[in-house]
Coordinates of C-alpha atoms and ligand atoms in Angstrom, one line a residue:
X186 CA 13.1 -15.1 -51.5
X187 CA 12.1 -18.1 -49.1
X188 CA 10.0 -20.1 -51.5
X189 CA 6.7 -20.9 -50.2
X190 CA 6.5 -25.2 -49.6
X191 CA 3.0 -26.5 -49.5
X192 CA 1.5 -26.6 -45.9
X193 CA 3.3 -23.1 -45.2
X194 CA 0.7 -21.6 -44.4
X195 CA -0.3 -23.9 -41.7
X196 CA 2.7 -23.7 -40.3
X197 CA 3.0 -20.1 -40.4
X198 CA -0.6 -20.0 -38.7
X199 CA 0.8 -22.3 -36.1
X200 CA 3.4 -20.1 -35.3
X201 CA 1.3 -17.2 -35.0
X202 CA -1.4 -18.9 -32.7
X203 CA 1.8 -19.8 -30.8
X204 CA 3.4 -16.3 -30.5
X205 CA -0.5 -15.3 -29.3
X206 CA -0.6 -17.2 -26.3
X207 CA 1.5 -16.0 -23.4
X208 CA 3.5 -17.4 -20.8
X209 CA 2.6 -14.6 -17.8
X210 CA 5.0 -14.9 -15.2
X211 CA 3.4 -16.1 -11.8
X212 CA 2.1 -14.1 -8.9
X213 CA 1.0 -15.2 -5.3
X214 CA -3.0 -15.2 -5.2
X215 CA -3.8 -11.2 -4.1
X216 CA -6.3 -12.7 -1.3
X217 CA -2.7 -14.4 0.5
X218 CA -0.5 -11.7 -0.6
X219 CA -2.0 -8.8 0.6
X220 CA -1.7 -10.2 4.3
X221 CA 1.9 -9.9 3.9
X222 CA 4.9 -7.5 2.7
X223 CA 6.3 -10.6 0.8
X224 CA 7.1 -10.0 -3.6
X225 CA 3.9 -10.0 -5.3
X226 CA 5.6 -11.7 -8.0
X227 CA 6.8 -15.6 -8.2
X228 CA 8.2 -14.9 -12.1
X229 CA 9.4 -17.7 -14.3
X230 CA 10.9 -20.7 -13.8
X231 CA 13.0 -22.2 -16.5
X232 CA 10.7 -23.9 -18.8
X233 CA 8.0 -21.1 -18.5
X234 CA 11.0 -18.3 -19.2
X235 CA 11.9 -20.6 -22.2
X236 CA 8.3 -20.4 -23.3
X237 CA 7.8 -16.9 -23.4
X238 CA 10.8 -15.8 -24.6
X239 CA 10.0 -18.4 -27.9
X240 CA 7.2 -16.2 -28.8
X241 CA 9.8 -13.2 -29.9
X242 CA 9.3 -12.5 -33.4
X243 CA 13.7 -11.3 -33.7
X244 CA 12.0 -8.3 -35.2
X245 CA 14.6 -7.2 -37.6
X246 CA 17.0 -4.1 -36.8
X247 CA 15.9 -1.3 -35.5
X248 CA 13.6 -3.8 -33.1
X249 CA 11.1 -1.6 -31.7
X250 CA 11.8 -3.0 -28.2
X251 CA 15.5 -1.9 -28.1
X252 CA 14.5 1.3 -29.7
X253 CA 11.9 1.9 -26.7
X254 CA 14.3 0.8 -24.0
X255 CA 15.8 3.8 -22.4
X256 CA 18.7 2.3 -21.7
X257 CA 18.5 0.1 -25.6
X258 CA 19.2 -3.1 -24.2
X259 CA 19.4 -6.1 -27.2
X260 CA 16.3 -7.1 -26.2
X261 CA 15.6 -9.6 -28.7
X262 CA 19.4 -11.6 -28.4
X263 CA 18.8 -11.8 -24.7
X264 CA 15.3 -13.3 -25.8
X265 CA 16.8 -15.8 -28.3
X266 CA 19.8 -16.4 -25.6
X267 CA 16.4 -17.4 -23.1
X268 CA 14.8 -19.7 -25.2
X269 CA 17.5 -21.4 -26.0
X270 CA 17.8 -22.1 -22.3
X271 CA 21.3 -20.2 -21.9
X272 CA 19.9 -17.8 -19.3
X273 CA 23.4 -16.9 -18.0
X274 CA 24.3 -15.3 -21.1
X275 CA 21.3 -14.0 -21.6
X276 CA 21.8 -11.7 -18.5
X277 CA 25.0 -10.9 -19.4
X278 CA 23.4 -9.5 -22.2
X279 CA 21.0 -7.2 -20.4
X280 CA 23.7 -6.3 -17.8
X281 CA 25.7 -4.9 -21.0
X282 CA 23.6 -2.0 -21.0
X283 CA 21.7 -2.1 -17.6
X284 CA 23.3 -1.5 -13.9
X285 CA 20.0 -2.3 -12.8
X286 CA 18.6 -5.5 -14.1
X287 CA 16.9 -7.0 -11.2
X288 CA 15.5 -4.0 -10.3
X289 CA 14.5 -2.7 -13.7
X290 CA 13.3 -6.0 -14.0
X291 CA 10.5 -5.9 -11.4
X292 CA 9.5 -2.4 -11.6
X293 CA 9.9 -1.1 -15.3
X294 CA 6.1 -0.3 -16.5
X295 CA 4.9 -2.0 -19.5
X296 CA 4.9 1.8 -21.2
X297 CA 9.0 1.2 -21.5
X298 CA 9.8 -1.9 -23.8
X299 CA 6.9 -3.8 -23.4
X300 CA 4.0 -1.5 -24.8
X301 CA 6.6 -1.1 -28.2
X302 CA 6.8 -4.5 -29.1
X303 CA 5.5 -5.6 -32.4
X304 CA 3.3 -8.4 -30.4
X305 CA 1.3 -5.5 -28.8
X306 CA -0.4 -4.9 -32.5
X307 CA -2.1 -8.6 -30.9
X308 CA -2.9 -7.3 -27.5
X309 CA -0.4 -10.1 -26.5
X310 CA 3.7 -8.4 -26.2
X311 CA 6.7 -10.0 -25.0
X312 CA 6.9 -10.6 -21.2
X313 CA 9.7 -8.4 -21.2
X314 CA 11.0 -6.6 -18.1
X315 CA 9.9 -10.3 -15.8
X316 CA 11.9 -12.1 -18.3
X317 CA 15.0 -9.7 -17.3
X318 CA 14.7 -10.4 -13.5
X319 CA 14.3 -14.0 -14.5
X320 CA 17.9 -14.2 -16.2
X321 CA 19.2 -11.8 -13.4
X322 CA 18.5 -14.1 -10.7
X323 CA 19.4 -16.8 -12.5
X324 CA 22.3 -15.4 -12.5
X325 CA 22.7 -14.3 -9.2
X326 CA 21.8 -17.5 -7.8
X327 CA 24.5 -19.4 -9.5
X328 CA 27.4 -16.7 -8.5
X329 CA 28.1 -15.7 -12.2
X330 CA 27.9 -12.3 -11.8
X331 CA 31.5 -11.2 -11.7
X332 CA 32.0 -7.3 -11.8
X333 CA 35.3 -5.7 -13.3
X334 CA 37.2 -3.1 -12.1
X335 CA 40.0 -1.4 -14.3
X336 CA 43.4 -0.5 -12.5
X337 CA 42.7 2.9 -10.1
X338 CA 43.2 6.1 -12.6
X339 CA 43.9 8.5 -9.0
X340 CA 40.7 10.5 -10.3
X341 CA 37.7 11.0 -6.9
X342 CA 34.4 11.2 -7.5
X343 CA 31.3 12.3 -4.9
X344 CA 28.1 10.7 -5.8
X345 CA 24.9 12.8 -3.7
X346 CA 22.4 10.5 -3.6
X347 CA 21.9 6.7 -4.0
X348 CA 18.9 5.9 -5.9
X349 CA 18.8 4.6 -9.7
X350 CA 20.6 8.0 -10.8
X351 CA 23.5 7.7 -8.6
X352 CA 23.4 4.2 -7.6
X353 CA 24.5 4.1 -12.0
X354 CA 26.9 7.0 -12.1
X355 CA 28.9 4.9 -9.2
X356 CA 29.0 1.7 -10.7
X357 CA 29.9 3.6 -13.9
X358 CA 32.5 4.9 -12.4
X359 CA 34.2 2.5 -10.1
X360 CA 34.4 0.0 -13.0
X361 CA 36.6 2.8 -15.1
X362 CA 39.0 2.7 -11.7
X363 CA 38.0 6.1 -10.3
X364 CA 37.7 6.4 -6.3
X365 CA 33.8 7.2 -5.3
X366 CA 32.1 8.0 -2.6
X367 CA 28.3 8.2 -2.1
X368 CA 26.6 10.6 0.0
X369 CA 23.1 9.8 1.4
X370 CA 21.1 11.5 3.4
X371 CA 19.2 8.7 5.2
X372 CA 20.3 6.3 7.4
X373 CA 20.7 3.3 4.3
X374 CA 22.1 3.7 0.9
X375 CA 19.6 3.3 -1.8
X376 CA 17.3 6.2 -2.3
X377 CA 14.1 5.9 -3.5
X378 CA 14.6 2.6 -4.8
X379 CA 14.5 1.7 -0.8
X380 CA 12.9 4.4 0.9
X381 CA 9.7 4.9 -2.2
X382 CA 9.1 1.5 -3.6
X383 CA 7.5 -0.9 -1.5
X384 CA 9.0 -4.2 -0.5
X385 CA 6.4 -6.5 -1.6
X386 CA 6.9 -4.8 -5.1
X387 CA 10.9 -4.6 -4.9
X388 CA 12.4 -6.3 -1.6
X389 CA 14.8 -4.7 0.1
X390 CA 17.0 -7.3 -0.3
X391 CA 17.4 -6.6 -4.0
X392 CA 18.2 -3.4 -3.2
X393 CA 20.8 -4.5 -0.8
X394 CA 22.6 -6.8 -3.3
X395 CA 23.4 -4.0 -5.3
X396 CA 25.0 -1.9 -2.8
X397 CA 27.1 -5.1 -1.9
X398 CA 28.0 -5.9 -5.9
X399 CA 29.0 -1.6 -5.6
X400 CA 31.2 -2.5 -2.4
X401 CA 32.9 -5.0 -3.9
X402 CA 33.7 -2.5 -7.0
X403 CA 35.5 -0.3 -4.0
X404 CA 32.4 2.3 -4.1
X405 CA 32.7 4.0 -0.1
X406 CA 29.1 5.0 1.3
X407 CA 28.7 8.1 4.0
X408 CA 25.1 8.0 4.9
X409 CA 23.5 10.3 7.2
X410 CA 24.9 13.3 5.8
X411 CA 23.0 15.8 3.7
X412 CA 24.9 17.7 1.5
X413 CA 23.5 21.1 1.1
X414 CA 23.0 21.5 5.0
X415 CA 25.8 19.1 6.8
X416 CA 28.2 19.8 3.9
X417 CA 28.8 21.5 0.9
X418 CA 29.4 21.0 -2.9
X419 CA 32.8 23.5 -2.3
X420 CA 33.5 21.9 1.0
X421 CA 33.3 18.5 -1.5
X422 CA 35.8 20.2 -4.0
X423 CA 38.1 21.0 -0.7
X424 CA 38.0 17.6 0.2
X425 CA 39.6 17.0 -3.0
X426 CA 36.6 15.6 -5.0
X427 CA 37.5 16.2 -8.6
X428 CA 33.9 16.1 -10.3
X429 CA 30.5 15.6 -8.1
X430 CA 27.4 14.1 -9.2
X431 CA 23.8 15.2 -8.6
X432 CA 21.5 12.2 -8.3
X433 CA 19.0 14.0 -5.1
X434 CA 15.9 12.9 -6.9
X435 CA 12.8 14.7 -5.7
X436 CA 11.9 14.0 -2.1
X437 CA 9.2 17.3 -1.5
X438 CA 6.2 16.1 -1.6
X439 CA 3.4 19.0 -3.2
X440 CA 1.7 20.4 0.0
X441 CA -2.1 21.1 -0.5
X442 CA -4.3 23.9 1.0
X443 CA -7.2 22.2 1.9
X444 CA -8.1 23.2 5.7
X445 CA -6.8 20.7 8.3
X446 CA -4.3 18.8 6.0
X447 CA -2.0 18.8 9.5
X448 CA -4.4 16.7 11.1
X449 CA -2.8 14.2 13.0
X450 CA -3.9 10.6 10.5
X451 CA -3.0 12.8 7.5
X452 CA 0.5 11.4 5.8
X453 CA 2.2 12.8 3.3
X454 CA 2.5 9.5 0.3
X455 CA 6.7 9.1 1.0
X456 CA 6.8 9.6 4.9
X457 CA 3.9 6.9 4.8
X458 CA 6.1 4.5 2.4
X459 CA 8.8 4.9 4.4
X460 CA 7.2 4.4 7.6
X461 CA 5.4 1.4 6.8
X462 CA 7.5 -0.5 4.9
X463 CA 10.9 -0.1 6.8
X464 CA 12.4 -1.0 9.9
X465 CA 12.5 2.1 12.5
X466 CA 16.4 1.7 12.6
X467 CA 16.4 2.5 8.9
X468 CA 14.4 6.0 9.4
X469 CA 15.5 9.2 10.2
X470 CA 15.1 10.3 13.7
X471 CA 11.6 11.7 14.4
X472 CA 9.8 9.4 11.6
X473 CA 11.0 5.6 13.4
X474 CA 7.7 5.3 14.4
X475 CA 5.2 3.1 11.9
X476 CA 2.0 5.2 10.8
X477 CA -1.4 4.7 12.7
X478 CA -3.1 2.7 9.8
X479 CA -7.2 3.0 11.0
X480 CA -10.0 0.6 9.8
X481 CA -10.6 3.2 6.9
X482 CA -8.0 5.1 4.8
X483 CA -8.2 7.5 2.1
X484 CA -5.9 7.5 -0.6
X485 CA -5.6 11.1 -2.3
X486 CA -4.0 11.0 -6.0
X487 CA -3.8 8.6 -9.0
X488 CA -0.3 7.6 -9.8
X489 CA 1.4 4.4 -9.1
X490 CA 2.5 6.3 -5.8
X491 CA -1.1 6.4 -4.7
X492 CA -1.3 2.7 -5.6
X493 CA 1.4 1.7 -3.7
X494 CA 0.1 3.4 -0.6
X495 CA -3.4 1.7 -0.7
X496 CA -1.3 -1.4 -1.1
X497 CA 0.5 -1.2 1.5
X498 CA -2.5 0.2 4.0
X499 CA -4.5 -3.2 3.4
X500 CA -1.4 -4.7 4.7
X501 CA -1.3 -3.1 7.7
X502 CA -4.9 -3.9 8.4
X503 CA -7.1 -1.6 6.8
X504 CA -10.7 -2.8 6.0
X505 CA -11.8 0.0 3.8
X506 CA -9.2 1.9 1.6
X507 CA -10.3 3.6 -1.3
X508 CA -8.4 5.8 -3.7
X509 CA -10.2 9.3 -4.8
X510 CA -9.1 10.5 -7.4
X511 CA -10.5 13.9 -9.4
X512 CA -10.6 13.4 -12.7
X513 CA -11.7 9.6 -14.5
X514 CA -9.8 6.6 -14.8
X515 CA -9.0 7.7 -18.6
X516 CA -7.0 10.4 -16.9
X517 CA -4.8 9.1 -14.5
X518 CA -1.4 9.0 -14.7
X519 CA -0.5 5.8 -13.4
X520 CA 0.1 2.4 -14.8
X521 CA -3.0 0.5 -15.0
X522 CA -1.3 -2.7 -14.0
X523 CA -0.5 -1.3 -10.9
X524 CA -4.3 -0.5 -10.5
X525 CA -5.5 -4.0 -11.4
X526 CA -3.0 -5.1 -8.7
X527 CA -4.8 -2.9 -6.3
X528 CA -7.9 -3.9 -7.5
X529 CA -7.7 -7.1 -7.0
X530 CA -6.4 -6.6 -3.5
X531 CA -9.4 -5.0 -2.5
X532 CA -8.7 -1.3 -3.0
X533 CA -11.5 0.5 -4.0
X534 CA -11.7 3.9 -6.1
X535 CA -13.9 6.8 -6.2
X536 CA -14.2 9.1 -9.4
X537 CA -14.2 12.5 -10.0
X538 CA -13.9 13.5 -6.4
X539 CA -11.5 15.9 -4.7
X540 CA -11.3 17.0 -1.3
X541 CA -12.4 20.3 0.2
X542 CA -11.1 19.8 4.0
X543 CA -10.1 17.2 6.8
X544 CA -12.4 17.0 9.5
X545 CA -10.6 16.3 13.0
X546 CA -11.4 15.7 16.8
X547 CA -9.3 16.7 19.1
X548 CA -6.1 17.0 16.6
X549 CA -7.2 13.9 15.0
X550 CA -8.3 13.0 11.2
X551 CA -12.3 11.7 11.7
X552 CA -13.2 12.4 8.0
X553 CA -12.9 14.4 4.8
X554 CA -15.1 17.1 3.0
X555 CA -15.2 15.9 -0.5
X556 CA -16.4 17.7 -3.4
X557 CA -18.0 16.1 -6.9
X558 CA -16.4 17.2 -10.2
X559 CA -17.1 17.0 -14.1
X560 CA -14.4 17.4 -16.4
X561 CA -14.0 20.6 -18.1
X562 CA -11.4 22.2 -20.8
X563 CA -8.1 20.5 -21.7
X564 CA -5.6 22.2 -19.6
X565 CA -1.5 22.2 -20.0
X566 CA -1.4 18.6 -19.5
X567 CA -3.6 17.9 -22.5
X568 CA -5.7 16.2 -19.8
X569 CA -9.6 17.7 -19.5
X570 CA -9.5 20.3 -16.3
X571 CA -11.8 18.7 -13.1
X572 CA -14.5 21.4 -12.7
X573 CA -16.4 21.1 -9.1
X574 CA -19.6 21.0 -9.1
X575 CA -21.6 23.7 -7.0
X576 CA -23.8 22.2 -3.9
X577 CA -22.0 18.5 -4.6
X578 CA -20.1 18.4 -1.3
X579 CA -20.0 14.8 1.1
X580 CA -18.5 13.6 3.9
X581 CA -16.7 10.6 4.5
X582 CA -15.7 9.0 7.6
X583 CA -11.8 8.5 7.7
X584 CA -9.4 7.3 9.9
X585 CA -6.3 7.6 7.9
X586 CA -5.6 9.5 5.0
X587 CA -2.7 9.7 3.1
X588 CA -1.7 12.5 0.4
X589 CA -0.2 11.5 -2.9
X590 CA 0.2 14.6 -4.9
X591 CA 3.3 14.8 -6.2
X592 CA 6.7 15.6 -5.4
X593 CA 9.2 18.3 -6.3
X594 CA 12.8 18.9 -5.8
X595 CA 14.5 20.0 -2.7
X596 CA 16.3 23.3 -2.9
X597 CA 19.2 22.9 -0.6
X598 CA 21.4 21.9 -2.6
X599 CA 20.6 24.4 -5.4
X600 CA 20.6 27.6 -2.5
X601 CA 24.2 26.3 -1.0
X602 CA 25.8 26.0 -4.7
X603 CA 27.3 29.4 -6.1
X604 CA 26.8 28.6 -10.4
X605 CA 24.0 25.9 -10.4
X606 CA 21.4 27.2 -12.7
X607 CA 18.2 25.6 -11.9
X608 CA 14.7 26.2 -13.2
X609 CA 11.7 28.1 -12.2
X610 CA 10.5 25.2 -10.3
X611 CA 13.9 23.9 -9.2
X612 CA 15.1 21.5 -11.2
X613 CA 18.7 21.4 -12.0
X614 CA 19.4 22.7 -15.5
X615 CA 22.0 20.5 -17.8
X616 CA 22.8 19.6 -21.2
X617 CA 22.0 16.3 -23.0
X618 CA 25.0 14.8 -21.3
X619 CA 24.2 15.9 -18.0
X620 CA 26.6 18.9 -17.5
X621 CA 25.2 21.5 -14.9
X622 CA 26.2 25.2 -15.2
X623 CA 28.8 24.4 -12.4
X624 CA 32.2 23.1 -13.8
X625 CA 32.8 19.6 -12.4
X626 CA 29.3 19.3 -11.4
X627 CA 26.9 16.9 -13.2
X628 CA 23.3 15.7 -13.0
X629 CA 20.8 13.5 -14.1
X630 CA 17.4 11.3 -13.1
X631 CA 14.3 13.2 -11.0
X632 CA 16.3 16.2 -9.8
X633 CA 16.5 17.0 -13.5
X634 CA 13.6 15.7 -15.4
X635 CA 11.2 16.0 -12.5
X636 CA 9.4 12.3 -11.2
X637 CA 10.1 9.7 -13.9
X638 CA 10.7 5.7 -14.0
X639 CA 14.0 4.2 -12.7
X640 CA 15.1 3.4 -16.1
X641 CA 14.8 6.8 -17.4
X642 CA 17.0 8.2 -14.7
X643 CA 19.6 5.1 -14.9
X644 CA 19.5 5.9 -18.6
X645 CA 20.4 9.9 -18.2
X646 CA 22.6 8.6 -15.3
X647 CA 24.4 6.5 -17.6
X648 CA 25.2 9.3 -20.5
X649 CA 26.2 11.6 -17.2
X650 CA 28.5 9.2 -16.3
X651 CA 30.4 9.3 -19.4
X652 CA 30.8 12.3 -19.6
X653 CA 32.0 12.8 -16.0
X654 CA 34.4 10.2 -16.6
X655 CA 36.3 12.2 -19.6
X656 CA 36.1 14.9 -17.5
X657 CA 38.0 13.5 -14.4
X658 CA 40.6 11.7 -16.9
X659 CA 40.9 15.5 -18.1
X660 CA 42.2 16.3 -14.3
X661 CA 45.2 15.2 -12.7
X662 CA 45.3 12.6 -10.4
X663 CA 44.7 13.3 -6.6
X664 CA 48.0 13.5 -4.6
X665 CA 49.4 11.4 -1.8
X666 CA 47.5 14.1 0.6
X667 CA 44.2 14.2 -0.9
X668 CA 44.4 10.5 -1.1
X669 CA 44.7 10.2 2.7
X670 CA 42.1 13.0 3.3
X671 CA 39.9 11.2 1.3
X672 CA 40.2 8.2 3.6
X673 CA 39.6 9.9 7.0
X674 CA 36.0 10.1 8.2
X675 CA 33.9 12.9 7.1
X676 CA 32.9 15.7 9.2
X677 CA 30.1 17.1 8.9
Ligands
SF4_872 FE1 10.7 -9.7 -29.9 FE2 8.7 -7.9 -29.4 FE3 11.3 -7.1 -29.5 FE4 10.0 -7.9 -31.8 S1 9.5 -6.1 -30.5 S2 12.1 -8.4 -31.1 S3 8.7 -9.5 -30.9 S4 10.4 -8.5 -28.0

């Protein structure tokens, strides 16, 4: 036992009253940054970083940050690693267990690591996830990353999809020496990471470096082919693919029935994302061209989607945006940092509201039918049921309104694949280690779980990834003329 030395308890106080005053990373003014589509965040710098990550308590093993990390980073060495100002090993740390650190580190909600550390019990946790991107561009910026390959084991892999989910399985994989290609649909690699999160929350140019660090690994991308319709999951296997994975997210978005929902104005939340926040040579044909943002746009929904579309309509002008949401604050799913952000941008919300139907002139969206609601009877969520009120109804003038409900999976692939068990609402069915019902075929992220955070798909994507890499060293290695298949162009 440490024996106590008079003035201890001052200096234990100190210590304390240290721990309880954050360092919060930096973030451009909201009145400046909502004129632009520039990072919200500015982060640490090195003393600041040093400062925050001094506050860590080293909780002893099991930390409760590593234990809440999906992905069970060693939170608290790459903390110790920071304040001692060696921020290169630091990352390396994080990137021990993370494929994803810059990006984790910008977008991972405080529910993850943050909310579980022991600081929290003082309304005052570790600065986590901005103390990741911190290290990560750190070191980025001084050309220490270095990314290993091992020596080529013959085995191919297919990758469907590039966001977090596959984006992981094909680092994974490349760095055990396997040959992998990744198949995207859209135009640019990346997935939702690109096409759903907006820049000024994750630039696109973070998403770009990590396609380049997967290049370098050897990792081939085919984008602009959807597999499902262009090709199949057999016609994969013919090619000589030994073992596919299922990273396709969930791109659907919930259509309502309210009356007029086709009104020319009225955006579905990802087709307005994409739209706004991309350049037209990185959209599909037949959505290049940008949405027509009006003076007043309605936001329908209450997750961090919703936020992000608010966001992004005062940056393209809008005067008046206001989120309606039908049930209270208490109940909405989203992160309410993300709604502070908003907040303080200007967006405004309205309560316990839900629309009856969109109004329209001559094809066009003039204004919404809403209808008041009280909360009634937990339903299935836990979450008390909205319950409109009789006679309540108002209209609102609207110019713009945009539709964040939800999103579910796509079928195609599932209808195409003879042996891929998927559930009543079309999610592929695996085990813990991502095996489908298909031999060779794995799966992990949304297209599983339904909507969930990056790191929780990078997470399953990672255990999916192991176990598709004992199952391709179970196979033999491709010969000379499936190598040389492999390498011509793909037709679709
Ligand atoms: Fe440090 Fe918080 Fe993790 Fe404890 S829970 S080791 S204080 S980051």
């Amino acid at each position: 036992m440490i024996p106590h030395l008079p003035g201890d308890e001052l200096v234990i106080e100190r210590k304390i009253r240290t721990r309880l005053l954050p360092v919060l990373p930096a973030e451009r003014p909201p009145e400046i940054r909502r004129l632009d589509f520039e990072e919200v965040r500015i982060g640490y710098d090195e003393t600041t970083a040093r400062l925050e990550a001094a506050r860590c308590l080293h909780c002893p093993d099991p930390a409760p940050c590593i234990q809440a990390c999906p992905l069970h980073n060693d939170i608290p060495t790459a903390l110790w690693l920071i304040e001692h100002g060696d921020f290169l090993r630091a990352a390396q740390v994080f990137r021990q267990t993370s494929f994803l650190s810059e990006i984790c580190g910008r977008v991972c909600p405080p529910q993850t690591c943050r909310n579980s550390c022991t600081l929290s019990a003082y309304g005052k946790p570790i600065q986590i996830t901005p103390l990741e991107a911190f290290v990560a561009d750190y070191q980025r910026r001084a050309g220490a990353l270095i990314l290993h390959r091992a020596p080529p084991t013959g085995r191919r892999a297919a990758v469907v999809g590039s966001g977090p989910a596959g984006l992981t399985v094909a680092e994974f994989l490349a760095r055990q020496g396997h040959a992998v290609t990744v198949f995207e649909a859209m135009p640019k690699p990346g997935g939702l990471l690109r096409y759903g999160i907006p820049s000024f929350k994750l630039p696109k140019a973070i998403v770009d470096q990590k396609i380049a660090d997967l290049e370098q690994l050897g990792v081939r991308f085919i984008t602009g082919v959807r597999i499902g319709k262009d090709l199949t999951l057999d016609d994969l296997f013919a090619q000589g693919y030994q073992a596919i994975f299922l990273g396709i997210g969930t791109w659907r978005p919930v259509e309502p029935d309210w009356e007029g929902a086709e009104l020319e104005g009225v955006y579905p939340a990802l087709e307005f994302l994409m739209r706004a926040n991309l350049p037209p040579e990185d959209l599909p044909p037949g959505k290049q061209e940008p949405p027509r943002v009006g003076h007043r746009v309605a936001v329908i929904g209450g997750g961090d989607t919703a936020m992000d579309c608010a966001r992004t309509a005062l940056r393209w002008g809008a005067q008046e945006v206001v989120v309606y949401y039908r049930r209270t604050e208490a109940e909405m799913p989203g992160n309410r940092e993300e709604r502070k952000k908003a907040r303080e941008e200007g967006v405004r919300f309205e309560f316990l509201v839900a629309p009856v139907r969109f109004i329209g002139e001559e094809g066009r969206l003039v204004a919404i039918e809403f209808i008041r609601m009280t909360l009634g009877e937990p339903d299935a969520s836990g979450r008390r049921r909205p319950v409109p009120i009789p006679g309540s109804n108002f209209t609102v003038p609207v110019d713009t309104a945009v539709l964040a409900l939800g999103f579910r999976p796509d079928p195609t692939v599932a209808q195409t694949t003879s042996g891929l068990q998927v559930s009543r609402s079309g999610l592929i069915v695996t085990d813990e280690a991502g095996r489908t019902s298909r031999p060779g075929v794995f799966a992990a992220g949304d297209g599983v779980t339904g909507p969930d955070l990056v790191v929780t798909a990078s997470a399953a994507a990672m255990r999916a990834a192991r176990a598709m890499h004992e199952y391709l060293m179970a196979q033999p290695p491709a010969t000379e003329r499936e190598v040389s298949l492999l390498a011509e162009p793909v037709s679709a």
